[in-house]
Coordinates of C-alpha atoms in Angstrom, one line a residue:
M1 CA 40.3 25.1 15.4
V2 CA 39.6 21.8 14.0
V3 CA 42.5 19.2 13.8
L4 CA 41.6 16.3 11.7
T5 CA 43.6 12.9 11.6
K6 CA 43.2 10.0 9.6
G7 CA 40.1 7.6 10.4
D8 CA 37.9 10.9 11.9
Y9 CA 34.5 11.4 10.7
V10 CA 33.0 14.7 9.6
W11 CA 29.9 16.2 8.0
L12 CA 30.7 17.1 4.4
E13 CA 28.3 19.5 2.4
D14 CA 26.6 17.2 -0.2
P15 CA 28.8 17.3 -3.3
R16 CA 25.9 16.6 -5.6
K17 CA 24.9 19.9 -5.0
Q18 CA 27.6 21.4 -6.9
N19 CA 28.3 24.3 -4.6
K20 CA 24.8 25.8 -5.1
K21 CA 23.7 26.1 -1.5
Q22 CA 20.1 25.8 -0.8
S23 CA 18.3 26.0 2.6
N24 CA 17.3 22.4 2.5
D25 CA 20.8 21.0 1.8
V26 CA 21.6 18.0 3.9
P27 CA 25.4 17.2 4.7
I28 CA 26.5 13.7 4.3
G29 CA 29.0 11.7 6.3
A30 CA 32.6 11.3 5.4
R31 CA 35.7 9.8 6.7
V32 CA 39.2 11.3 6.7
K33 CA 41.7 8.8 4.5
I34 CA 44.8 11.4 4.2
A35 CA 45.5 14.3 6.7
D36 CA 49.3 14.3 6.6
S37 CA 49.6 16.7 3.5
G38 CA 48.8 19.9 2.5
Q39 CA 45.5 18.7 1.6
L40 CA 42.8 16.4 3.1
Q41 CA 41.2 13.2 1.4
L42 CA 37.7 12.5 2.3
Q43 CA 35.6 9.2 1.5
D44 CA 32.1 10.0 1.8
D45 CA 29.4 7.3 2.7
E46 CA 28.6 6.7 -0.9
G47 CA 32.4 5.7 -1.5
K48 CA 33.5 8.7 -3.3
D49 CA 36.7 10.5 -2.6
H50 CA 36.9 14.4 -2.0
W51 CA 40.2 16.6 -1.8
M52 CA 40.1 19.5 0.2
S53 CA 42.5 22.3 1.2
A54 CA 43.4 22.7 4.9
D55 CA 41.9 26.1 5.0
L56 CA 38.4 24.7 3.9
A57 CA 39.0 21.9 6.4
Q58 CA 38.6 24.1 9.1
K59 CA 35.1 24.5 8.4
L60 CA 34.1 21.1 8.5
R61 CA 32.1 19.8 11.7
M62 CA 33.2 16.5 13.6
M63 CA 30.9 13.9 13.8
H64 CA 29.5 12.6 17.2
I65 CA 30.8 9.1 18.0
T66 CA 27.0 8.0 18.2
S67 CA 26.5 9.0 14.4
I68 CA 29.9 7.2 13.5
E69 CA 28.7 3.8 15.0
G70 CA 24.8 4.2 15.0
V71 CA 22.2 3.7 17.5
E72 CA 19.2 1.6 18.0
D73 CA 17.2 4.6 19.5
M74 CA 17.8 8.0 17.8
I75 CA 17.1 10.0 21.0
R76 CA 20.5 8.9 21.9
L77 CA 22.2 10.6 18.8
G78 CA 24.6 13.3 19.7
D79 CA 24.1 14.9 16.2
L80 CA 20.4 15.3 16.4
H81 CA 19.6 16.9 13.2
E82 CA 18.3 15.7 10.0
A83 CA 21.7 14.6 8.4
G84 CA 22.5 12.7 11.7
I85 CA 18.9 11.0 11.5
L86 CA 19.4 9.9 7.7
R87 CA 22.9 8.5 8.2
N88 CA 22.1 6.5 11.5
L89 CA 19.3 5.0 9.3
L90 CA 21.8 4.5 6.3
I91 CA 24.5 2.6 8.3
R92 CA 21.9 0.4 10.0
Y93 CA 20.2 -0.4 6.5
Q94 CA 23.5 -1.4 5.1
E95 CA 23.8 -4.0 8.0
N96 CA 20.4 -5.3 7.2
L97 CA 19.1 -3.5 10.1
I98 CA 15.8 -2.1 8.9
Y99 CA 14.2 -1.0 12.2
T100 CA 15.2 1.7 14.4
F101 CA 13.4 3.4 17.5
T102 CA 12.9 7.0 18.0
G103 CA 11.6 6.8 21.5
S104 CA 8.2 4.6 21.2
I105 CA 8.1 5.5 17.4
L106 CA 9.4 2.8 15.3
V107 CA 11.1 3.8 11.7
A108 CA 11.3 1.1 9.1
V109 CA 13.3 1.2 6.0
N110 CA 12.0 -1.2 3.3
P111 CA 14.7 -3.6 2.4
Y112 CA 12.9 -5.0 -0.8
Q113 CA 13.9 -8.5 0.1
I114 CA 12.5 -11.1 2.6
L115 CA 14.7 -11.2 5.8
P116 CA 14.6 -14.3 8.4
I117 CA 13.3 -12.1 11.1
Y118 CA 9.7 -12.8 11.3
T119 CA 9.5 -16.4 12.7
G120 CA 8.0 -17.8 15.6
Q121 CA 11.1 -17.7 17.5
Q122 CA 11.4 -13.9 16.8
I123 CA 7.7 -13.8 18.3
T124 CA 8.7 -15.7 21.4
E125 CA 11.6 -13.4 21.9
Y126 CA 9.7 -10.3 21.7
K127 CA 6.6 -11.4 23.8
D128 CA 6.0 -9.3 27.0
K129 CA 9.2 -7.4 26.7
K130 CA 9.5 -3.4 27.1
I131 CA 10.7 -1.3 24.3
G132 CA 14.2 -1.1 24.4
E133 CA 15.0 -4.5 26.1
K134 CA 15.4 -6.1 22.6
P135 CA 16.7 -4.6 19.2
P136 CA 14.3 -2.4 17.2
H137 CA 11.5 -4.5 15.5
I138 CA 7.7 -4.4 14.5
F139 CA 7.0 -7.1 17.0
A140 CA 8.2 -4.8 19.6
I141 CA 5.6 -2.2 18.6
A142 CA 2.7 -4.9 18.5
D143 CA 3.8 -6.5 21.9
N144 CA 3.8 -2.9 23.7
A145 CA 0.4 -2.3 22.2
Y146 CA -0.9 -5.7 23.3
Y147 CA 0.5 -5.8 27.1
R148 CA -0.4 -2.1 27.4
M149 CA -3.9 -3.1 26.7
L150 CA -3.9 -5.9 29.0
R151 CA -2.4 -4.4 32.1
G152 CA -4.2 -1.0 31.7
Q153 CA -7.2 -2.6 30.4
Q154 CA -7.1 0.4 27.9
N155 CA -7.8 0.5 24.1
Q156 CA -4.5 1.0 22.1
C157 CA -3.9 2.2 18.5
V158 CA -0.8 1.8 16.2
I159 CA -0.5 4.2 13.3
I160 CA 1.5 3.2 10.4
S161 CA 2.3 6.0 7.9
G162 CA 5.0 6.7 5.3
E163 CA 5.3 7.2 1.5
S164 CA 4.4 4.8 -1.1
G165 CA 6.4 1.6 -1.1
A166 CA 7.7 2.1 2.5
G167 CA 6.4 -1.2 3.7
K168 CA 3.3 -0.1 5.5
T169 CA 1.0 -3.0 4.1
E170 CA 3.7 -5.6 5.2
N171 CA 4.0 -4.2 8.7
T172 CA 0.4 -4.0 9.2
K173 CA 0.2 -7.8 8.4
L174 CA 3.1 -8.6 10.5
I175 CA 1.3 -6.8 13.4
L176 CA -1.8 -8.9 12.8
Q177 CA 0.4 -12.0 12.8
F178 CA 2.2 -11.1 16.0
L179 CA -1.2 -10.5 17.8
A180 CA -2.7 -13.8 16.5
A181 CA 0.3 -15.4 17.7
V182 CA 0.3 -14.1 21.2
S183 CA -3.4 -14.5 21.9
A184 CA -2.4 -18.2 22.0
Q185 CA -6.1 -19.2 20.8
H186 CA -5.4 -20.3 17.4
S187 CA -9.0 -20.0 16.8
W188 CA -11.1 -19.8 13.4
I189 CA -11.8 -16.2 13.8
E190 CA -7.8 -15.4 13.9
Q191 CA -7.6 -17.3 10.7
Q192 CA -10.6 -15.3 9.0
I193 CA -8.7 -12.0 10.1
L194 CA -5.6 -12.9 8.6
E195 CA -7.4 -14.2 5.4
S196 CA -8.9 -10.8 4.8
N197 CA -5.8 -9.6 3.7
P198 CA -5.3 -11.3 0.2
I199 CA -9.0 -10.2 -0.7
L200 CA -8.5 -6.4 0.3
E201 CA -5.0 -6.5 -1.5
A202 CA -6.3 -8.0 -4.6
L203 CA -8.9 -5.3 -4.7
G204 CA -7.4 -2.5 -3.4
N205 CA -3.7 -2.7 -4.2
A206 CA -1.8 -2.3 -7.4
K207 CA 1.7 -2.0 -8.9
T208 CA 2.9 1.4 -9.3
I209 CA 6.4 2.6 -10.2
R210 CA 7.5 2.9 -6.6
N211 CA 5.8 -0.4 -5.2
D212 CA 4.8 -3.9 -6.7
N213 CA 2.1 -4.1 -3.9
S214 CA 1.0 -0.5 -3.2
S215 CA -2.5 -0.1 -1.2
R216 CA -4.4 2.4 -3.0
F217 CA -6.8 2.9 -0.2
G218 CA -6.7 3.7 3.6
K219 CA -7.8 1.2 6.2
Y220 CA -8.4 0.8 10.0
I221 CA -8.5 -2.5 11.5
D222 CA -10.0 -2.8 14.8
I223 CA -8.9 -6.0 16.5
H224 CA -11.2 -7.0 19.6
F225 CA -10.1 -8.9 22.5
N226 CA -11.7 -10.3 25.8
Q227 CA -10.3 -9.4 29.2
Q228 CA -7.9 -12.2 29.0
G229 CA -6.4 -11.1 25.8
A230 CA -8.0 -13.8 23.2
I231 CA -8.9 -12.3 19.9
E232 CA -12.7 -12.1 19.7
G233 CA -13.4 -10.6 16.3
A234 CA -12.2 -7.7 14.4
Q235 CA -14.0 -4.8 12.2
I236 CA -12.2 -3.1 8.9
E237 CA -13.0 0.3 7.9
Q238 CA -11.8 1.6 4.4
Y239 CA -11.7 4.9 3.0
L240 CA -10.4 7.0 -0.3
L241 CA -10.0 4.1 -2.7
E242 CA -8.3 5.3 -5.6
K243 CA -11.0 4.9 -8.2
S244 CA -9.2 6.8 -10.9
R245 CA -6.8 3.6 -11.3
I246 CA -9.7 1.6 -12.9
I247 CA -9.9 3.8 -15.6
G248 CA -6.3 5.0 -16.2
Q249 CA -2.6 4.2 -14.8
L250 CA 0.8 6.0 -15.4
E251 CA 3.4 4.5 -17.6
E252 CA 4.8 1.3 -15.9
E253 CA 1.7 0.7 -13.5
R254 CA -1.0 -1.6 -13.3
N255 CA -4.7 -1.6 -12.6
Y256 CA -5.9 -3.3 -9.5
H257 CA -4.3 -7.0 -9.0
I258 CA -7.6 -8.7 -9.2
F259 CA -8.2 -8.2 -12.9
Y260 CA -4.9 -9.5 -13.8
C261 CA -5.4 -12.1 -11.3
M262 CA -9.0 -13.3 -12.5
L263 CA -7.9 -13.3 -16.3
A264 CA -4.6 -15.6 -15.4
G265 CA -6.4 -17.6 -13.0
M266 CA -9.9 -18.5 -14.2
S267 CA -10.7 -21.8 -15.9
S268 CA -11.2 -21.6 -19.6
S269 CA -15.1 -22.7 -19.2
E270 CA -15.5 -19.6 -16.5
K271 CA -13.7 -17.0 -18.9
Q272 CA -15.9 -18.2 -21.7
Q273 CA -19.2 -17.5 -19.6
L274 CA -18.2 -13.9 -19.1
G275 CA -16.7 -13.5 -22.6
L276 CA -13.3 -12.6 -21.2
T277 CA -10.1 -13.0 -23.1
R278 CA -6.7 -11.8 -22.3
A279 CA -5.2 -8.8 -20.3
E280 CA -4.0 -7.0 -23.4
D281 CA -7.3 -7.0 -25.1
Y282 CA -8.8 -4.5 -22.6
Y283 CA -8.1 -0.8 -22.7
Y284 CA -8.4 -0.3 -18.9
L285 CA -5.7 -2.7 -18.2
T286 CA -3.1 -1.6 -21.0
Q287 CA -2.7 2.2 -20.5
G288 CA 0.3 1.6 -18.2
N289 CA 1.9 -0.6 -20.9
C290 CA 2.6 -3.2 -17.9
L291 CA 0.7 -6.3 -17.7
V292 CA 3.2 -8.3 -15.8
C293 CA 4.5 -7.7 -12.2
D294 CA 7.9 -9.4 -11.5
G295 CA 7.6 -11.4 -8.2
R296 CA 3.8 -11.7 -8.4
D297 CA 2.2 -15.0 -9.4
D298 CA -1.3 -14.0 -10.6
V299 CA -2.5 -17.5 -11.2
K300 CA -1.6 -18.5 -7.6
D301 CA -2.8 -15.3 -6.2
F302 CA -6.2 -15.9 -7.9
A303 CA -6.3 -19.4 -6.2
D304 CA -5.4 -17.7 -2.7
I305 CA -8.1 -15.1 -3.1
R306 CA -10.9 -17.8 -4.0
S307 CA -9.7 -19.7 -0.8
A308 CA -9.9 -16.6 1.4
M309 CA -13.4 -15.9 0.2
K310 CA -14.5 -19.3 1.2
V311 CA -12.8 -18.8 4.4
L312 CA -14.8 -15.6 5.0
N313 CA -18.0 -17.0 4.1
F314 CA -18.5 -15.8 0.5
S315 CA -20.9 -18.2 -1.2
D316 CA -20.0 -19.6 -4.6
G317 CA -22.7 -17.5 -5.9
E318 CA -21.4 -14.2 -4.3
I319 CA -17.9 -15.0 -5.5
W320 CA -19.4 -15.3 -9.3
E321 CA -21.3 -12.1 -8.9
V322 CA -18.1 -10.4 -8.0
M323 CA -16.4 -11.9 -11.1
K324 CA -19.2 -10.8 -13.2
L325 CA -19.1 -7.0 -12.0
L326 CA -15.2 -7.2 -12.7
A327 CA -15.7 -8.5 -16.2
S328 CA -18.2 -5.8 -17.1
V329 CA -15.8 -3.2 -15.9
L330 CA -13.5 -4.5 -18.4
E331 CA -16.1 -4.5 -21.2
F332 CA -17.2 -1.0 -20.3
G333 CA -13.4 0.0 -20.8
N334 CA -13.6 -1.1 -24.5
I335 CA -16.8 0.6 -25.6
E336 CA -15.8 3.1 -28.4
Y337 CA -17.8 6.1 -29.6
D338 CA -17.9 8.0 -33.0
A339 CA -18.9 11.5 -32.8
I340 CA -22.0 12.4 -34.9
E341 CA -24.5 15.0 -35.2
T342 CA -28.4 14.8 -34.4
S343 CA -30.7 17.8 -35.2
N344 CA -28.0 20.1 -35.2
L345 CA -26.7 18.9 -31.5
D346 CA -23.4 17.0 -30.9
A347 CA -24.3 13.4 -30.3
I348 CA -22.4 9.8 -30.3
G349 CA -23.0 6.5 -32.0
F350 CA -21.6 3.3 -30.8
R351 CA -18.6 2.0 -33.0
S352 CA -19.7 -1.4 -32.2
H353 CA -22.3 -2.9 -30.4
K354 CA -20.5 -5.7 -29.2
Q355 CA -19.3 -4.3 -26.0
T356 CA -22.4 -3.1 -25.0
E357 CA -24.1 -6.4 -25.8
A358 CA -21.4 -8.0 -23.6
V359 CA -22.1 -5.7 -20.6
A360 CA -25.8 -6.0 -20.9
K361 CA -25.6 -9.7 -20.8
I362 CA -23.4 -9.7 -17.9
L363 CA -25.0 -7.5 -15.6
E364 CA -28.5 -8.6 -17.0
V365 CA -29.9 -5.4 -17.9
D366 CA -31.9 -4.1 -21.2
L367 CA -29.4 -3.4 -24.1
N368 CA -31.4 -0.4 -25.5
A369 CA -31.6 1.1 -21.7
L370 CA -28.1 0.7 -21.4
E371 CA -27.3 2.4 -24.6
T372 CA -29.6 5.4 -24.0
A373 CA -28.0 5.8 -20.5
L374 CA -24.3 5.8 -22.0
S375 CA -25.2 8.5 -24.6
T376 CA -27.7 10.8 -23.3
K377 CA -28.4 12.9 -20.3
R378 CA -31.5 14.1 -18.6
T379 CA -32.3 17.4 -17.6
V380 CA -35.3 18.6 -15.3
A381 CA -36.5 21.8 -16.4
A382 CA -39.9 23.5 -15.3
G383 CA -41.1 20.2 -13.9
E384 CA -40.4 18.3 -17.3
V385 CA -37.6 15.9 -17.9
V386 CA -35.6 16.6 -21.2
V387 CA -33.4 13.9 -22.7
S388 CA -30.7 15.1 -24.9
P389 CA -27.7 13.6 -26.7
V390 CA -24.1 14.2 -25.3
N391 CA -20.8 14.8 -27.1
K392 CA -18.2 12.1 -27.3
A393 CA -16.0 13.7 -24.4
K394 CA -18.8 13.7 -22.1
A395 CA -19.9 10.2 -23.2
I396 CA -16.6 8.9 -22.2
D397 CA -16.6 10.7 -18.8
M398 CA -20.0 9.2 -18.2
R399 CA -18.8 5.7 -19.1
D400 CA -15.8 6.2 -16.6
A401 CA -17.7 7.7 -13.9
F402 CA -20.1 4.9 -14.1
V403 CA -17.5 2.3 -14.0
K404 CA -15.9 3.7 -10.9
A405 CA -19.2 3.8 -9.1
I406 CA -19.7 0.2 -9.7
Y407 CA -16.1 -0.6 -8.5
G408 CA -16.5 1.5 -5.5
R409 CA -19.8 0.1 -4.5
M410 CA -18.6 -3.4 -5.1
F411 CA -15.3 -2.6 -2.9
I412 CA -17.5 -1.4 -0.1
W413 CA -19.7 -4.5 -0.4
V414 CA -16.7 -6.8 -0.1
V415 CA -15.3 -5.0 3.0
G416 CA -18.8 -5.3 4.5
K417 CA -18.8 -9.2 3.8
V418 CA -15.5 -9.3 5.4
N419 CA -16.8 -7.6 8.4
D420 CA -19.9 -9.9 8.4
A421 CA -17.6 -12.9 9.0
T422 CA -15.0 -11.3 11.4
Y423 CA -17.0 -9.1 13.8
R424 CA -18.8 -10.6 17.0
A425 CA -21.1 -8.4 18.7
K426 CA -21.0 -8.2 22.5
T427 CA -23.2 -10.9 24.1
S428 CA -24.0 -8.6 26.9
S429 CA -23.6 -5.0 27.6
K430 CA -21.8 -5.9 30.8
D431 CA -19.1 -7.6 28.7
L432 CA -15.8 -5.7 28.6
R433 CA -14.2 -5.6 25.1
L434 CA -10.6 -4.3 24.5
S435 CA -9.3 -3.5 21.2
I436 CA -6.2 -2.6 19.2
G437 CA -6.8 -0.5 16.3
V438 CA -4.1 -0.5 13.4
L439 CA -4.4 2.6 11.1
D440 CA -2.8 1.8 7.7
I441 CA -2.4 5.2 6.1
F442 CA -2.1 5.2 2.3
G443 CA 1.2 6.4 0.9
F444 CA 2.0 9.8 -0.3
E445 CA 3.5 10.5 -3.6
N446 CA 4.4 13.2 -5.9
F447 CA 3.8 12.8 -9.6
G448 CA 4.2 15.1 -12.7
K449 CA 0.4 14.1 -13.3
N450 CA -1.8 13.5 -10.5
R451 CA -5.3 12.0 -11.4

């Protein structure tokens, strides 16, 4: 028999389910406010009051003391079930304690604000400490990987996973920041590794409905150290870039940051050379009806991107070529077609030649060859090449596929250019090289429409 008194904590079936019990229902925590009458008054973790008869109260489960106060390591929870885990994260989050251990695994809950817990002092406090000696922190994971590598002379890997908006990208950057600090070399190569972030984020991150700086690709960063623990270089592998975002976005989402940064940060003369105008003038940038991202300064970000490219040995000519490709992508999106009929076949005509002329000028290709490629298909039959027109829907698909291929190839080239700057080959086959790999897995999402 359960005897409840004022101040006791219990597990309460989620009242939002409206008595429709389902197999995946998770109870929530509640505190007894009144227990000296025929009924009990409970206040749940969301601050809502519930009245319950004494008979129903007999079915309530008492909460373990570890779930009441919360623990830093969830292995120590007495209520080791889904409700206990979620409540532990909740009460810590409410106190701005966003990190929680589960053994050697760190769970992070995005606070969506800047917390003063990533300073040089924190780096010093977490340096060369075992997990559990200090409160849960991303620096504890980075430190554990670093000193395991040094003491055991074995490579390490940190896997960062979670849904979109969970904070994977930021925690990846914090691990890099910690490793650069504890290696104590303060070398140019460390600066180059850190400066790769603004470039890759500009080209591979975007505003989504869940996250203002969502990584739309996966990356594996392999940081190389010598036997003494000094950073010698790094290598980045990218995979699964979301190329569909280039041609379309969901409501309240943006295309990749780089387009808005470029249009906001370029000088008037540079934009004039490329024939660029404003973001609202481009079809590929307006489908989400969201041109501005609160909390981001596109002008400043563009200056940071250019500065980072310089640090990573991009020449002025290479930077300009990247801008030309990005400008051509925007012009491609504004190409419009009219459905026509040619020799009893569905075909298309260009509503205006202004955009194709702009693309041909930027890419320095022949206009007629470009328009032919965008409006016809080539089929090989019996050893002969047959050129035939395509209908409007097919032409749009061809244009979009071409644009995704351009952007995808450019992204691969940029990552390769970053690696050219940060990777250092071993000077001798006898040299021992250690590494810490950081795998930033892209976020998982469920949408009504997945592209």
